[in-house]
PDB file of C-alpha atoms in Angstrom:
ATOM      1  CA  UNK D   1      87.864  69.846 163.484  1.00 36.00           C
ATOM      2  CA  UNK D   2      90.174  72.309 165.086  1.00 39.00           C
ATOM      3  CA  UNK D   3      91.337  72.651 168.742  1.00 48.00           C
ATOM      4  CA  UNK D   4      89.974  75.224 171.071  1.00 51.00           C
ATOM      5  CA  UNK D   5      92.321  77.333 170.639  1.00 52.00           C
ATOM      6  CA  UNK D   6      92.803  76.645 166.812  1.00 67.00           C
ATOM      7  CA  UNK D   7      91.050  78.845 164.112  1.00 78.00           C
ATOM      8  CA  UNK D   8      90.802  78.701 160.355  1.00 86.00           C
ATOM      9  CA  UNK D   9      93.851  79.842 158.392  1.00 87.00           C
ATOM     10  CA  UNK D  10      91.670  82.222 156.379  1.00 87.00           C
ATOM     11  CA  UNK D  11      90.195  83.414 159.750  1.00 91.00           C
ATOM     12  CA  UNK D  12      93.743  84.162 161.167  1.00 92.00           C
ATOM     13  CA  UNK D  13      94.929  85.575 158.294  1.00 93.00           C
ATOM     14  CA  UNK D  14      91.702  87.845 158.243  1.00 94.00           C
ATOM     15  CA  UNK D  15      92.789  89.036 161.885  1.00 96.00           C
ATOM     16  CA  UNK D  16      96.391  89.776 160.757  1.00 96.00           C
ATOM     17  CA  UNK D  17      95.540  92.050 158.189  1.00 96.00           C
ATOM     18  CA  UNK D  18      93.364  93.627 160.634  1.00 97.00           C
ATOM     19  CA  UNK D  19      95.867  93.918 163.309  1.00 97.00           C
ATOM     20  CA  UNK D  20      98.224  95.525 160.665  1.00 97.00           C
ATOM     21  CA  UNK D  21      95.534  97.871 159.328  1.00 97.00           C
ATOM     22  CA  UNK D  22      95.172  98.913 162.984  1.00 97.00           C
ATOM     23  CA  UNK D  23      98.624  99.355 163.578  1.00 98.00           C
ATOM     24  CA  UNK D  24      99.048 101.479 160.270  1.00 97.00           C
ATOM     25  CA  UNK D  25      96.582 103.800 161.351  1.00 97.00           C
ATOM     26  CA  UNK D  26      98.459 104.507 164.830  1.00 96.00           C
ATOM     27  CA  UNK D  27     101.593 104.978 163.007  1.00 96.00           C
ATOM     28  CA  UNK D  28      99.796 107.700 160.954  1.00 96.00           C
ATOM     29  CA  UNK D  29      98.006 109.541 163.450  1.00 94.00           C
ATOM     30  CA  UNK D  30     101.252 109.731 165.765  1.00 92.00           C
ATOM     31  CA  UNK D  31     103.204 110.906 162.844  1.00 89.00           C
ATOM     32  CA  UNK D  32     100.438 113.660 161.857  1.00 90.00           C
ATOM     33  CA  UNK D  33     100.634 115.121 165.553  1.00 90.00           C
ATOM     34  CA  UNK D  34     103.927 114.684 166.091  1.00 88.00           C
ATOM     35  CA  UNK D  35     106.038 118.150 164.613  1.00 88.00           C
ATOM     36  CA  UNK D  36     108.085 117.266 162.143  1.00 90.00           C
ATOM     37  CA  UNK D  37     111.907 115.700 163.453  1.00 92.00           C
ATOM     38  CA  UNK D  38     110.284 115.721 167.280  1.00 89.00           C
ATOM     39  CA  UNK D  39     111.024 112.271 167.178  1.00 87.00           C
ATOM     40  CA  UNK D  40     114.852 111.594 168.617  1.00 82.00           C
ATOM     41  CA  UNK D  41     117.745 112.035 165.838  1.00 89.00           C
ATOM     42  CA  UNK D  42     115.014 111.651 163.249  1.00 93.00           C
ATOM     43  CA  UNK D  43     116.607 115.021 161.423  1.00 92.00           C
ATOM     44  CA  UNK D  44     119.911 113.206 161.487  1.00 92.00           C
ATOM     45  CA  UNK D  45     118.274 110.196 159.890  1.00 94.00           C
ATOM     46  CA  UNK D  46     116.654 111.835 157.412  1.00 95.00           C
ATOM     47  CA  UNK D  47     119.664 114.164 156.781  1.00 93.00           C
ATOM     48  CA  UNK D  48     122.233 110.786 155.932  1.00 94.00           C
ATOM     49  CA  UNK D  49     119.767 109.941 153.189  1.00 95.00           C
ATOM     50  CA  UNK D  50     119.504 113.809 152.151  1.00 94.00           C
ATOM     51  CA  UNK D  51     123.463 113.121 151.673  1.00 92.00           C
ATOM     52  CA  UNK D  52     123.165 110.193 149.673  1.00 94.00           C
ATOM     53  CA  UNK D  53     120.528 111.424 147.195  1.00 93.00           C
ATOM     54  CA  UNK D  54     122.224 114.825 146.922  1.00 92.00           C
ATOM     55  CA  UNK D  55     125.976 113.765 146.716  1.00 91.00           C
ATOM     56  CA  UNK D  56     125.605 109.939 146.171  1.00 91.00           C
ATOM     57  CA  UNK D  57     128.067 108.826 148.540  1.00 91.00           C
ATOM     58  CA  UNK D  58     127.964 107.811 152.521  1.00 91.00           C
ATOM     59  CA  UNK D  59     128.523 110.791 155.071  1.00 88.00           C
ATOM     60  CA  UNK D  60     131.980 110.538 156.973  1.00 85.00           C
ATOM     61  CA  UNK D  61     131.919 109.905 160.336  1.00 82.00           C
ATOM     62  CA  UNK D  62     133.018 112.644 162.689  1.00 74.00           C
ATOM     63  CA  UNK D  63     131.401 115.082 160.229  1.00 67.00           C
ATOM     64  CA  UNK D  64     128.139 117.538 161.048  1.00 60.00           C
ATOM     65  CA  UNK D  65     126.062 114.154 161.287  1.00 61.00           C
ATOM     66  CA  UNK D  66     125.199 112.624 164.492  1.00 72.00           C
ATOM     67  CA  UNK D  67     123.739 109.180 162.712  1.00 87.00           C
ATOM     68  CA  UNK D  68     126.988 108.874 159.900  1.00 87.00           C
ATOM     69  CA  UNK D  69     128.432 105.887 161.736  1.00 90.00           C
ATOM     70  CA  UNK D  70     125.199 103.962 161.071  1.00 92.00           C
ATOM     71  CA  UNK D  71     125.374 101.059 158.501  1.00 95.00           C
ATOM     72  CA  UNK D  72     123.697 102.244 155.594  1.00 96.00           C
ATOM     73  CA  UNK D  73     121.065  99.806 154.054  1.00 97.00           C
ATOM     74  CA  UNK D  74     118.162 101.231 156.172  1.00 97.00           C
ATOM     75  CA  UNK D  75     119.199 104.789 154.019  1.00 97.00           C
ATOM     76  CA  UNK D  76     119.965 103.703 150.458  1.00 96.00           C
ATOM     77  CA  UNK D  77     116.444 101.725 150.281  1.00 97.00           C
ATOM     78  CA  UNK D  78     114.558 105.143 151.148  1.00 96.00           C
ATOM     79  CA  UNK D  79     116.369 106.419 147.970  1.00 95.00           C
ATOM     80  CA  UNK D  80     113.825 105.509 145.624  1.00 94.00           C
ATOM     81  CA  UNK D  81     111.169 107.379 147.386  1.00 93.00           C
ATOM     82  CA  UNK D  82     113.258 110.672 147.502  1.00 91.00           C
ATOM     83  CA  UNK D  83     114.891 110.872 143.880  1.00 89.00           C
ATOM     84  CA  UNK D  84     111.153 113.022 142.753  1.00 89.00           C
ATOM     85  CA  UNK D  85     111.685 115.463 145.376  1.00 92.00           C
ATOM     86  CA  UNK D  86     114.455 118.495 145.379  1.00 91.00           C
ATOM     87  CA  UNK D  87     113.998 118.851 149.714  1.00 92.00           C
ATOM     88  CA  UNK D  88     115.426 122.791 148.936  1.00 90.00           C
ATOM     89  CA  UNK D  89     113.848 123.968 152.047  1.00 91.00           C
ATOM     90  CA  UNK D  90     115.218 120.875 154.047  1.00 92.00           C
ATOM     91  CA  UNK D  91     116.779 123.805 156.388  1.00 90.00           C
ATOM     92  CA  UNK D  92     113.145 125.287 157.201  1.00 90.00           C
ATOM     93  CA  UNK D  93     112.797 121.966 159.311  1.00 90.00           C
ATOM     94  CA  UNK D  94     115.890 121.891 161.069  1.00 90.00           C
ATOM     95  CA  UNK D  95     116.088 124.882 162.901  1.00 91.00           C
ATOM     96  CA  UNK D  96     117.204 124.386 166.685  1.00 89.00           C
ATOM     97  CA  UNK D  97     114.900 125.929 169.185  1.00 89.00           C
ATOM     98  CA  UNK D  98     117.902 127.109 171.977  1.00 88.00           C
ATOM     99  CA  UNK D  99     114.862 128.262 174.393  1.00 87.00           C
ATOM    100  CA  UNK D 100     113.505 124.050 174.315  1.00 85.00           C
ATOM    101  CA  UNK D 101     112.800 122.539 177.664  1.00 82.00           C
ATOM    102  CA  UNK D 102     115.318 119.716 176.577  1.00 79.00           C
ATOM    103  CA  UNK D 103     114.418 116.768 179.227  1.00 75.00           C
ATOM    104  CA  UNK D 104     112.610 118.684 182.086  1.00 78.00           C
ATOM    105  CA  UNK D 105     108.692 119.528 182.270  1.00 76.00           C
ATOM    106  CA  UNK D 106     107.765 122.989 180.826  1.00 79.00           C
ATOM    107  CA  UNK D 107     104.437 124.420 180.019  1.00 81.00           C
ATOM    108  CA  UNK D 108     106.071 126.339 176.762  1.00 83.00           C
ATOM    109  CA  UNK D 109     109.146 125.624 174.143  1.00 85.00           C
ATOM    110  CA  UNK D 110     108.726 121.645 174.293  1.00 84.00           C
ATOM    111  CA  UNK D 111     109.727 121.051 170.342  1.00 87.00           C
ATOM    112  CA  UNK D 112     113.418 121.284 169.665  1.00 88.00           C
ATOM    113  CA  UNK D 113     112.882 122.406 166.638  1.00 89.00           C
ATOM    114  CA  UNK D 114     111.225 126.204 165.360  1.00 89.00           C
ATOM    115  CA  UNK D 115     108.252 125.110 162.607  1.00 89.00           C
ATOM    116  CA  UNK D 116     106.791 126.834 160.361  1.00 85.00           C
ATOM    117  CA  UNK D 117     102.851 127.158 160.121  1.00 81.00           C
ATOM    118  CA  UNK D 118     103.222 126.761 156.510  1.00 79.00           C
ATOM    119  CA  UNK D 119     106.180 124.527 154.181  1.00 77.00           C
ATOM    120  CA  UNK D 120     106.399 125.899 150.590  1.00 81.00           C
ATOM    121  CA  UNK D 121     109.196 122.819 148.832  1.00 86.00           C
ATOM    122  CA  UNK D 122     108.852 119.354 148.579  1.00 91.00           C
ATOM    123  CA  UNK D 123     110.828 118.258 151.692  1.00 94.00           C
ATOM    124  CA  UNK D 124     107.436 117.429 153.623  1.00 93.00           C
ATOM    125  CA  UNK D 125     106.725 114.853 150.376  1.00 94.00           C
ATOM    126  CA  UNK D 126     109.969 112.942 151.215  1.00 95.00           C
ATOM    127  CA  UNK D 127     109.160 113.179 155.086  1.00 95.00           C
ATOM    128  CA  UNK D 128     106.116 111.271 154.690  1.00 95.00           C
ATOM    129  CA  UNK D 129     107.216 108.785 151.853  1.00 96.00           C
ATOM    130  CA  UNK D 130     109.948 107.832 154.485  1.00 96.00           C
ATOM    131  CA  UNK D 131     107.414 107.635 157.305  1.00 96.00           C
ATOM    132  CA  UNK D 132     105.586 105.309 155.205  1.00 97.00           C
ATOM    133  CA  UNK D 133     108.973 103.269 154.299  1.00 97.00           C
ATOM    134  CA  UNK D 134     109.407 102.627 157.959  1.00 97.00           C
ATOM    135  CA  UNK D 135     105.927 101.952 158.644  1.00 98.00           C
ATOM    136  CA  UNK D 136     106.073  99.294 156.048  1.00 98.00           C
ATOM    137  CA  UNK D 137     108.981  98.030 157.204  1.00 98.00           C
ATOM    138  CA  UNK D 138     107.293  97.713 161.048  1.00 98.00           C
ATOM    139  CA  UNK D 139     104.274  95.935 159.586  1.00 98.00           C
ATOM    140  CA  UNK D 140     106.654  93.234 158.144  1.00 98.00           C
ATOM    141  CA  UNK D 141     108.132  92.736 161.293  1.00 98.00           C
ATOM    142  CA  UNK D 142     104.665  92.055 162.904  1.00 98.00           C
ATOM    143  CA  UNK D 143     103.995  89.374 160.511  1.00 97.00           C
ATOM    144  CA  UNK D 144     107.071  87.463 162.030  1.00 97.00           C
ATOM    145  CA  UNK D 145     106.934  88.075 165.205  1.00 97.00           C
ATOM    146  CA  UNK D 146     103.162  86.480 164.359  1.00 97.00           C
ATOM    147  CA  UNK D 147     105.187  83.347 162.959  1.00 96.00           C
ATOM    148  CA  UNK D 148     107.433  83.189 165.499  1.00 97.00           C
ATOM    149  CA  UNK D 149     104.983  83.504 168.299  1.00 96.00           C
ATOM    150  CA  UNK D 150     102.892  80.929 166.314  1.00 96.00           C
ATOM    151  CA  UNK D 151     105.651  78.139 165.946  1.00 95.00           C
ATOM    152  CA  UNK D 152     106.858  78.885 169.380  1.00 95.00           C
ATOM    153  CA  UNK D 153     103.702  78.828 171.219  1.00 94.00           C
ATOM    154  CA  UNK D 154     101.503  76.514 168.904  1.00 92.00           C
ATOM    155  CA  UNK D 155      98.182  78.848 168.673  1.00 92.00           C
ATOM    156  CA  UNK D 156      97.198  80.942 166.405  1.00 94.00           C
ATOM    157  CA  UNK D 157      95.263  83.087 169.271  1.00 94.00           C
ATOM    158  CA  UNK D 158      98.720  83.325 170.933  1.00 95.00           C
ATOM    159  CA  UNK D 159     100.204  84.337 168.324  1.00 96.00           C
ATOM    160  CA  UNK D 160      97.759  87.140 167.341  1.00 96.00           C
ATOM    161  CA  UNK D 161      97.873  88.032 171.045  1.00 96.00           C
ATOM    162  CA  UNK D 162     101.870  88.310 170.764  1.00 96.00           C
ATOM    163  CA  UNK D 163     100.984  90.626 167.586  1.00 97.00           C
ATOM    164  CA  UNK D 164      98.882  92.774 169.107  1.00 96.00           C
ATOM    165  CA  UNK D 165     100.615  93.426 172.546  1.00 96.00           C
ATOM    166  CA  UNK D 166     103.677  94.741 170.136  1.00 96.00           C
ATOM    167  CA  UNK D 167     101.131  96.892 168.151  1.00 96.00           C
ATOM    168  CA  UNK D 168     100.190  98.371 171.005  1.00 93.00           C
ATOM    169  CA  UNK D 169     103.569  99.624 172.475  1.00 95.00           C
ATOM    170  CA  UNK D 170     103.760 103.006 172.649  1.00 95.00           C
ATOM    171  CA  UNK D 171     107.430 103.275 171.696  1.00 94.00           C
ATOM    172  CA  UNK D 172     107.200 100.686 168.740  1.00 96.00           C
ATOM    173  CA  UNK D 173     104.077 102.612 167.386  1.00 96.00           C
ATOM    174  CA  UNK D 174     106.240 106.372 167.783  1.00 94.00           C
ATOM    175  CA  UNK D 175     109.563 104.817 166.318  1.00 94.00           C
ATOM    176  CA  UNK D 176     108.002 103.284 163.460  1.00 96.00           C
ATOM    177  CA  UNK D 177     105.956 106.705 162.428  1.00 92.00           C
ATOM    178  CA  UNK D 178     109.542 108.183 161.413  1.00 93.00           C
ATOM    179  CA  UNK D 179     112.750 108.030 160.086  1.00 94.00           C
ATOM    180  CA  UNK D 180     114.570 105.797 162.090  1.00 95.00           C
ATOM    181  CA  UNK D 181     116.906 102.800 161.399  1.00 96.00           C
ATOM    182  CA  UNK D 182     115.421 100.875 164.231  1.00 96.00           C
ATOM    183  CA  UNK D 183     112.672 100.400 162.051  1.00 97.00           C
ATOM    184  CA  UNK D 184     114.439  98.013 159.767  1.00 97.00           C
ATOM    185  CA  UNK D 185     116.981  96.733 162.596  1.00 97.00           C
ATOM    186  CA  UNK D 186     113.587  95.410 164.419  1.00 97.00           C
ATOM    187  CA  UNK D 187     112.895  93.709 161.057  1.00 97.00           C
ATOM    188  CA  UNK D 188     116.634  92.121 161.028  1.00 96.00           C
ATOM    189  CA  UNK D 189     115.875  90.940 164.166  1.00 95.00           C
ATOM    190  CA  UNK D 190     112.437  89.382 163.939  1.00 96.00           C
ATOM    191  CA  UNK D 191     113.356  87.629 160.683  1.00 96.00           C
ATOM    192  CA  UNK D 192     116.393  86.483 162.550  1.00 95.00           C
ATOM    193  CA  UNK D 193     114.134  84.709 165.557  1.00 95.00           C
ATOM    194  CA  UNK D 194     111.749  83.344 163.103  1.00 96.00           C
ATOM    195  CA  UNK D 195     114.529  81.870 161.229  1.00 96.00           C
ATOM    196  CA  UNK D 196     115.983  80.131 164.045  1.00 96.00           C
ATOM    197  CA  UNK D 197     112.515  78.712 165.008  1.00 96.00           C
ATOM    198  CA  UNK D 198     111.477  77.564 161.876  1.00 95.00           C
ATOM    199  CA  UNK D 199     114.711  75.142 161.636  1.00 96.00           C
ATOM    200  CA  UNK D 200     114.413  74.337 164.973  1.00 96.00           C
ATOM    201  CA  UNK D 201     111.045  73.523 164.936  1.00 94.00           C
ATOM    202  CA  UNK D 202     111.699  70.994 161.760  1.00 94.00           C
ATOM    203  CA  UNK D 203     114.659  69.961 163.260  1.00 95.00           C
ATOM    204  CA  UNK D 204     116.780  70.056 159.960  1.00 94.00           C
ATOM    205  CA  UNK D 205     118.079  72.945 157.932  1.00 96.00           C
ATOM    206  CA  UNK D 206     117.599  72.557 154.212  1.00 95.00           C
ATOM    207  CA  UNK D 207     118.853  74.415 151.379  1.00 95.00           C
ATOM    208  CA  UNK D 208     116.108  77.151 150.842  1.00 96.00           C
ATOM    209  CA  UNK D 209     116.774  77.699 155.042  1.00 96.00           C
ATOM    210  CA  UNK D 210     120.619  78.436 153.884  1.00 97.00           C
ATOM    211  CA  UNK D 211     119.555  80.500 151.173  1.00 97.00           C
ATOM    212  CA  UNK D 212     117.091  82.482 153.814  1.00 96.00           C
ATOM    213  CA  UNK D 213     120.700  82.909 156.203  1.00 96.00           C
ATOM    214  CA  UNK D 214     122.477  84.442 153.693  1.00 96.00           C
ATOM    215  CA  UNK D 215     120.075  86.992 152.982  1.00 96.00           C
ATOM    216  CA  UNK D 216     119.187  87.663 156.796  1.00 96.00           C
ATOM    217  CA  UNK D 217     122.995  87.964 158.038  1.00 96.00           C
ATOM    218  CA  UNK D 218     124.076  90.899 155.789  1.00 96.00           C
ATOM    219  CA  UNK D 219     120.936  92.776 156.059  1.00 96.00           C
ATOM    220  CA  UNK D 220     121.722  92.745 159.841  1.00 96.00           C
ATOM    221  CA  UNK D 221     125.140  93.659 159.566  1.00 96.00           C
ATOM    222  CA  UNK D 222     123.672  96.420 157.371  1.00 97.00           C
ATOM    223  CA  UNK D 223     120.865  97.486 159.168  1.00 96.00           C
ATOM    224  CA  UNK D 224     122.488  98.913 163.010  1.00 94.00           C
ATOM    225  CA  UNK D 225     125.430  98.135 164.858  1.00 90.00           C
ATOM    226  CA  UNK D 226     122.927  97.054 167.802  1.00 89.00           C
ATOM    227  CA  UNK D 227     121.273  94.750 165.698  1.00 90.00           C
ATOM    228  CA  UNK D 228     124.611  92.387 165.095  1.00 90.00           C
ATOM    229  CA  UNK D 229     124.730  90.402 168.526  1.00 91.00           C
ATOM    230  CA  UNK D 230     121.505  88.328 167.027  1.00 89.00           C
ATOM    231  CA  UNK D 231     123.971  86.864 164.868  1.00 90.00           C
ATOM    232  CA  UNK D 232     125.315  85.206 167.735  1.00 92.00           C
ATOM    233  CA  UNK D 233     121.836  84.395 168.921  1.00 92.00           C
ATOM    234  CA  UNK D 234     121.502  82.230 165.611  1.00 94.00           C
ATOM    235  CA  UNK D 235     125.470  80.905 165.804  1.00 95.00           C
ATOM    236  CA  UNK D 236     124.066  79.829 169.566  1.00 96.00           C
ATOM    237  CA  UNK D 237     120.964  78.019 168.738  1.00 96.00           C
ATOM    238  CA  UNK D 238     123.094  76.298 165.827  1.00 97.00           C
ATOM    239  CA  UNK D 239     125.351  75.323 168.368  1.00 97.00           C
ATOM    240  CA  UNK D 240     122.432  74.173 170.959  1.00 96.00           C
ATOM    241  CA  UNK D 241     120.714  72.175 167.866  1.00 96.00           C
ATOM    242  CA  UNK D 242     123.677  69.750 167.084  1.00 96.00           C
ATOM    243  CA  UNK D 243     123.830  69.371 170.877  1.00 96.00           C
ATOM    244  CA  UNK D 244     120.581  68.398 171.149  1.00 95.00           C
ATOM    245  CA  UNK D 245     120.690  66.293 168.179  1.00 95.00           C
ATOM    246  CA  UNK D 246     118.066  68.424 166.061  1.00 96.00           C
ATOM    247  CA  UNK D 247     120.499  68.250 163.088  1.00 95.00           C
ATOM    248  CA  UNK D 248     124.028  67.012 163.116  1.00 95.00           C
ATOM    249  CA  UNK D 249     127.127  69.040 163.261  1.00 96.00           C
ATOM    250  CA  UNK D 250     127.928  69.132 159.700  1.00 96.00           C
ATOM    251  CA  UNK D 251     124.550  70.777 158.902  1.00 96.00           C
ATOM    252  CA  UNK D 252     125.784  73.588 161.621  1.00 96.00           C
ATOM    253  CA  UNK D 253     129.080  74.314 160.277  1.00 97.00           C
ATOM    254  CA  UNK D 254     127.773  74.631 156.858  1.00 97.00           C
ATOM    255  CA  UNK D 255     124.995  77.026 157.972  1.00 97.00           C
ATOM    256  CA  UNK D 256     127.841  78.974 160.343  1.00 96.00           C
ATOM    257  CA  UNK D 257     129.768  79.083 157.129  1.00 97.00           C
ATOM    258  CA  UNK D 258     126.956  80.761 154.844  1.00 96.00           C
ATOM    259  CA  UNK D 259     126.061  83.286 157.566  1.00 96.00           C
ATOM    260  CA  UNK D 260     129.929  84.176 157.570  1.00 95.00           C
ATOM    261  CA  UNK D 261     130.610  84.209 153.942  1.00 96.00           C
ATOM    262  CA  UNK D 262     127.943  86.059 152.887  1.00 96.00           C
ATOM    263  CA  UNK D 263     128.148  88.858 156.002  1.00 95.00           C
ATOM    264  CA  UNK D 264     131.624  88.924 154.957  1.00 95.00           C
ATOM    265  CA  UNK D 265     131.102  89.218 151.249  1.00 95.00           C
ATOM    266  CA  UNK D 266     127.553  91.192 151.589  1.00 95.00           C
ATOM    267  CA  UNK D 267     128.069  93.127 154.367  1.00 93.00           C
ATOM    268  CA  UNK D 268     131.994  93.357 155.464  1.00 93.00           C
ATOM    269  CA  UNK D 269     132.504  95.994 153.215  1.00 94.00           C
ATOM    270  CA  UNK D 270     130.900  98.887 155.354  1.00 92.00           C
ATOM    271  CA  UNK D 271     132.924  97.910 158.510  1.00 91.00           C
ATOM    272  CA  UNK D 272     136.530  97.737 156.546  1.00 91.00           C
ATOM    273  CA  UNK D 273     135.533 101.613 154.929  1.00 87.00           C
ATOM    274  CA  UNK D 274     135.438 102.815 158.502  1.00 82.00           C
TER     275      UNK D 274
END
């Protein structure tokens, strides 16, 4: 017998996957209207992991790149999905439009960019296989912020609800349609949140939840600058645990001292290069 507000797991899960389907197709359909690099600094994005598949190393910041002081993990995953494509015509899609209505109301020149009706290279093939990476990378980060809502509120309908009031943002739907490292900053930070319930919610913190910490804290410090303070979020709620007796204070050092080791051995190396 379940509560009233309780479902099946199969039935829940069902309703994920349905959310997620719905949320794909938004994605999509604001990335087919949307001109290509509309989107803000999405032609810088794309251009830092144009650099890396052409030259193989990180852009240098103060350089011709608006997005090179952005950690880089967000850019070297996408490089799997670009190696098949030459992007020779990358230039066709960058061109500045210097008649755009840049942040007033105009009935003509609202893209920044001059496109062409028609794209002869391969650069559109990357575009989209990156659009897709980020979408991806979105519809993992509605799965925990499903989790989270789930452990934190106790209902599956709540939690669904929580899941679909994100899906239906607007902003999230428009970010996560291009190439943008918010995409996988948003994932940093849900994974975070849902890590911090979980052990909270159990009131210990075992080895596998160690394990899970030292994975999550470098691909933070990897994924934006913005995206670091939730590190203290977690240090906090370590803190707040011992204090409230969920686990003792040995238990929060040691967790405090995987998070630091491995964002120091994982992910230190990006802020000592600049």
């Amino acid at each position: 017998m379940y509560h009233k507000n309780q479902m099946s797991e199969a039935h829940a899960v069902r309703w994920t996957v349905i959310i997620a389907a719905y949320f794909t197709i938004l994605a999509l359909l604001y990335g087919l209207y949307i001109p290509t690099f509309e989107a803000p600094d999405a032609s810088s994005h794309f251009k830092y992991m144009h650099q890396i598949a052409e030259t193989g190393e990180l852009p240098i910041i103060g350089e011709d790149r608006s997005e090179a002081h952005q950690p880089p993990l967000y850019y070297l995953m996408a490089q799997p999905l670009m190696w098949f494509t030459t992007r020779s015509d990358l230039g066709d899609f960058t061109r500045f439009n210097r008649l755009a209505a840049l942040g007033t109301i105009s009935e003509s020149n609202n893209n920044v960019r001059l496109h062409n009706l028609e794209y002869k290279g391969d650069t559109i093939i990357a575009i989209w296989a990156v659009r897709l990476y980020s979408i991806a990378l979105s519809v993992a980060t509605l799965f925990f912020i499903y989790h989270s809502a789930r452990l934190a509120l106790g209902s599956q309908r709540s939690a669904l609800t929580s899941m679909l009031i994100i899906t239906s943002m607007p902003t999230f739907i428009f970010i996560s349609g291009s190439p943008n490292n918010d995409n996988l900053a948003a994932l940093a930070g849900a994974m975070a949140i849902y890590w911090m319930l979980r052990v909270w919610m159990r009131r210990q913190i075992t080895g596998r939840d160690l394990i899970l910490l030292a994975v999550i804290t470098p691909v933070t410090m990897l994924a934006k600058l913005n995206a670091v303070p939730l590190l203290g979020f977690i240090g906090l709620g370590l803190i707040a645990g011992s204090i409230r007796r969920r686990w003792g204070w040995r238990d929060a050092l040691l967790a405090m001292g995987t998070a630091g080791a491995s964002g120091l051995l994982l992910g230190g190396w990006w802020y000592v290069r600049n």
